[in-house]
Coordinates of C-alpha atoms in Angstrom, one line a residue:
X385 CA -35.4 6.9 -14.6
X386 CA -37.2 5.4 -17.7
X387 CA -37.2 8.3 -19.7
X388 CA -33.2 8.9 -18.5
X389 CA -33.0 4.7 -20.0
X390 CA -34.9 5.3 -22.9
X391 CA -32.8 8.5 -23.9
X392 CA -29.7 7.1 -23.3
X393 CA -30.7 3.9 -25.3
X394 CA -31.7 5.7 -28.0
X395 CA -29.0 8.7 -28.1
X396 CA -27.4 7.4 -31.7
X397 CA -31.1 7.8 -32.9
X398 CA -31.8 11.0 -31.7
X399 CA -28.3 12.5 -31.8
X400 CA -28.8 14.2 -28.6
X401 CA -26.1 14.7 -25.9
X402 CA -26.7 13.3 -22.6
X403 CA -26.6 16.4 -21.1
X404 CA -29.2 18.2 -23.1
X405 CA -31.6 14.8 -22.1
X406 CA -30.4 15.1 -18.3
X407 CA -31.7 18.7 -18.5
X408 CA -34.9 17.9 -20.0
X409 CA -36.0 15.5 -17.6
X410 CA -34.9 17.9 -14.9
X411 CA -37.2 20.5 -16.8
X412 CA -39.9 17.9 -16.5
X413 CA -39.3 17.5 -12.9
X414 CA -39.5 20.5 -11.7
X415 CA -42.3 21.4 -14.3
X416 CA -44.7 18.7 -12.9
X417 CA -43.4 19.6 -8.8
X418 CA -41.8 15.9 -7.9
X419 CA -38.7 17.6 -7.3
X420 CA -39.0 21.6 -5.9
X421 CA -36.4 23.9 -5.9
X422 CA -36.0 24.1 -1.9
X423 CA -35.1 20.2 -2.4
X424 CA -32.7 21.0 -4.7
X425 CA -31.5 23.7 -2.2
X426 CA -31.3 21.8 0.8
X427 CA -31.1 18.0 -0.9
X428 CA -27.7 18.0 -3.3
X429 CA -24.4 17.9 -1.8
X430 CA -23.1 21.7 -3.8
X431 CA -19.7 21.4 -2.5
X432 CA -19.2 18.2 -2.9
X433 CA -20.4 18.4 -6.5
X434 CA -18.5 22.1 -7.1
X435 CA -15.2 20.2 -6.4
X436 CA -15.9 17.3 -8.4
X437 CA -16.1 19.5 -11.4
X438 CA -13.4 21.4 -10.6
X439 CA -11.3 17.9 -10.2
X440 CA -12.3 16.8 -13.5
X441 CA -12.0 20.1 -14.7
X442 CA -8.1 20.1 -13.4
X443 CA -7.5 17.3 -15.0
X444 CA -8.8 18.0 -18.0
X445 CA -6.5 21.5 -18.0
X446 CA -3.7 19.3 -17.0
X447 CA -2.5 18.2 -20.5
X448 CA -2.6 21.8 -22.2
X449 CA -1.4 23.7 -19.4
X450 CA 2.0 21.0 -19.8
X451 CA 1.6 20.6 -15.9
X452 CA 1.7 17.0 -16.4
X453 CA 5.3 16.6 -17.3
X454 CA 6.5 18.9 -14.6
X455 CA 4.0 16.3 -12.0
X456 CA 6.2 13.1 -14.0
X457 CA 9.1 14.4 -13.6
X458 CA 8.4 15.3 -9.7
X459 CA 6.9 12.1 -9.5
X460 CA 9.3 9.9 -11.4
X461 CA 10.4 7.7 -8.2
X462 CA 7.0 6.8 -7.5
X463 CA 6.6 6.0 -11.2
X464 CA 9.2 3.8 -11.0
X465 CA 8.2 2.3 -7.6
X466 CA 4.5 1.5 -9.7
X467 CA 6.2 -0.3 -12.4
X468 CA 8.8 -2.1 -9.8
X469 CA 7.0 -3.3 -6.9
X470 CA 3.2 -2.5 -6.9
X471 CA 3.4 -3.7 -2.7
X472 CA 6.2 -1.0 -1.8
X473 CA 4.1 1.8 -3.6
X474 CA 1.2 1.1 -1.6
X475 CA 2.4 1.5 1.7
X476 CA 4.1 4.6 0.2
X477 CA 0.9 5.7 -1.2
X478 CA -1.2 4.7 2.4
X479 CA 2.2 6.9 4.4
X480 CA 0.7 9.8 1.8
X481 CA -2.8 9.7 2.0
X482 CA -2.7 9.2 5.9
X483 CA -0.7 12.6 6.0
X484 CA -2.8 14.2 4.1
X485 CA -5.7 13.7 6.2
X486 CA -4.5 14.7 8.9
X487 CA -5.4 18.1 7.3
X488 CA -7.7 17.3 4.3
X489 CA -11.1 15.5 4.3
X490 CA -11.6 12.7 3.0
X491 CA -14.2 13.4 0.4
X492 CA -10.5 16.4 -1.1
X493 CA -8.1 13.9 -0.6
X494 CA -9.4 10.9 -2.8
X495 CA -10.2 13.0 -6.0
X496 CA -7.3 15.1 -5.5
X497 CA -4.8 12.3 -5.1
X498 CA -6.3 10.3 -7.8
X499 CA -6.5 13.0 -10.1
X500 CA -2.8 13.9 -9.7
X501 CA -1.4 10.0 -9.5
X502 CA -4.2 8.6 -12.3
X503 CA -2.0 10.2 -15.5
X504 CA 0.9 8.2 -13.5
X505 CA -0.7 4.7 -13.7
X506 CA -1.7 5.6 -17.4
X507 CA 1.8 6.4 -18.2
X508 CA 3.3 3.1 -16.6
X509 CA 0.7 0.9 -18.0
X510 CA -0.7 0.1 -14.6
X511 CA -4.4 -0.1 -14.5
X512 CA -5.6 3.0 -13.0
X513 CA -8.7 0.9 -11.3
X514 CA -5.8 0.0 -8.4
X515 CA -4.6 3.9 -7.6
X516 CA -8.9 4.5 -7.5
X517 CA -9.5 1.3 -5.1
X518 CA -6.5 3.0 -2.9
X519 CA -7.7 6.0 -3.0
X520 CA -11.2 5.1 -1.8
X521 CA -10.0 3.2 1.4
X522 CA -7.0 4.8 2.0
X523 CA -8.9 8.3 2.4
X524 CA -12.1 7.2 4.4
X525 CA -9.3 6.2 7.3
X526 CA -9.4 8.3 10.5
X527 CA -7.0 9.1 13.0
X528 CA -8.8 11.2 15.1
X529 CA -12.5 12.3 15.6
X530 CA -12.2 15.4 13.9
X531 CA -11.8 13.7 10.4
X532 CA -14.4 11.6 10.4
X533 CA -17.9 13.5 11.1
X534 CA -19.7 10.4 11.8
X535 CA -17.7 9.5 14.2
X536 CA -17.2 12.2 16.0
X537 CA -20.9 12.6 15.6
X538 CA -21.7 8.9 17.5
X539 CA -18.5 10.2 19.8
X540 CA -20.7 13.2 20.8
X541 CA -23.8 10.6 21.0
X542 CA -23.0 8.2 23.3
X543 CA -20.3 10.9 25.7
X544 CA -17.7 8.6 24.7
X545 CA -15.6 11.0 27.5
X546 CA -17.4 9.1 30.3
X547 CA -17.6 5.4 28.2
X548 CA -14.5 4.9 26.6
X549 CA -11.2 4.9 27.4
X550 CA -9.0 6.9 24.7
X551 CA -5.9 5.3 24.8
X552 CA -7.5 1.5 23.3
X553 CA -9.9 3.7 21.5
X554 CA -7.4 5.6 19.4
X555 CA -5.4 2.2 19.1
X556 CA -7.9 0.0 18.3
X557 CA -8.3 2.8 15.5
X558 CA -5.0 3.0 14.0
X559 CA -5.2 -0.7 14.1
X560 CA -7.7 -0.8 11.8
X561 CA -5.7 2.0 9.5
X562 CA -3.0 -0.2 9.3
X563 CA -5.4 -3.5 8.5
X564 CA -6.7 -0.9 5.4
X565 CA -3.3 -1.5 4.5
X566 CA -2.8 -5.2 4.6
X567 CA -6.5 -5.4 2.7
X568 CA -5.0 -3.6 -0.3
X569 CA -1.9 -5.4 -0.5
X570 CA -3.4 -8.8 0.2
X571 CA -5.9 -7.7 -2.8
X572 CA -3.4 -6.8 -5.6
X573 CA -2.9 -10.5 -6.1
X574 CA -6.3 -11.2 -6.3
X575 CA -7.2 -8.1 -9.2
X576 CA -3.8 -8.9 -10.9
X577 CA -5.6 -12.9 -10.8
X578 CA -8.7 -11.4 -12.7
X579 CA -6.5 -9.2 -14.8
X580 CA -7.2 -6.1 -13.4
X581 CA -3.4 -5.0 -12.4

């Protein structure tokens, strides 16, 4: 971690791209055995980390592929709706995200919604911060067990067939889904208060 501070510290000295110091120390890791190559096997999250470059790699290819002006013109309503009334848009947004997860996990939907609606807030002069803080508590919501391993996991613990009834379980859940909603909205004040929105 030092040697990460120091050579990012000192990266207008040296000239050096981050990357080439990330790799080094890496090198040195591996080289002196605090980190093996079964930990890196079994240890990093490889999907996770294959679709976050291919998310920022889409949105990079975005712009020169001219796929952005067919997404504002698809999108224009709910460009309009950002710029108009922030409130509206979110419970649009929270409608969206909530159907998508009914067939998309959380850790797709955020990225993917975010990298699609981001170049939207940019374009209305909405701070793009907002669309992110949505996107994070909109997406970790769960309807049923199935989308949310750990709890479907502590489900499975505790034989939740036997302990719980299902009908206050599932509404205490979507309960909570639609408090996710009233967080947000009650929060826009509060980041447009420190500037944020």
């Amino acid at each position: 971690v030092l040697i990460f501070l120091l050579g990012t510290a000192t990266s207008a000295l040296h000239g050096l791209n981050m990357i080439w110091v990330s790799m080094v120390i890496l090198c040195y890791l591996l080289l002196t055995g605090v980190v093996t190559g079964q930990s890196i096997k079994s240890m990093v999250d490889w999907p996770f980390l294959i679709l976050l470059a291919s998310l920022i790699g889409l949105s990079n290819a975005i712009p020169y592929s001219d796929f952005d002006e067919i997404l504002f013109s698809s999108l224009q309503g709910l460009g309009v709706l950002i710029q108009s009334n922030i409130y509206l848009f979110t419970v649009v947004f929270a409608g969206i995200v909530y159907g998508l997860r009914l067939i998309l996990p959380g850790k797709l939907c955020g990225p993917l919604l975010a990298t699609i609606f981001i170049p939207l807030f940019v374009r209305e002069n909405v701070n793009p911060w907002i669309l992110c803080m949505m996107c994070l508590v909109f997406s970790d919501a769960a309807f049923f067990p199935y989308q949310h391993p750990p709890l479907s996991g502590f489900l499975s613990l505790i034989k939740a067939e036997q302990l719980l009834d299902g009908k206050s379980f599932f509404k205490i859940i979507w309960i909570i889904n639609g408090f996710r909603i009233l967080a947000v909205l009650a929060a826009i004040p509060v980041w447009r208060l420190y500037g944020i929105g």
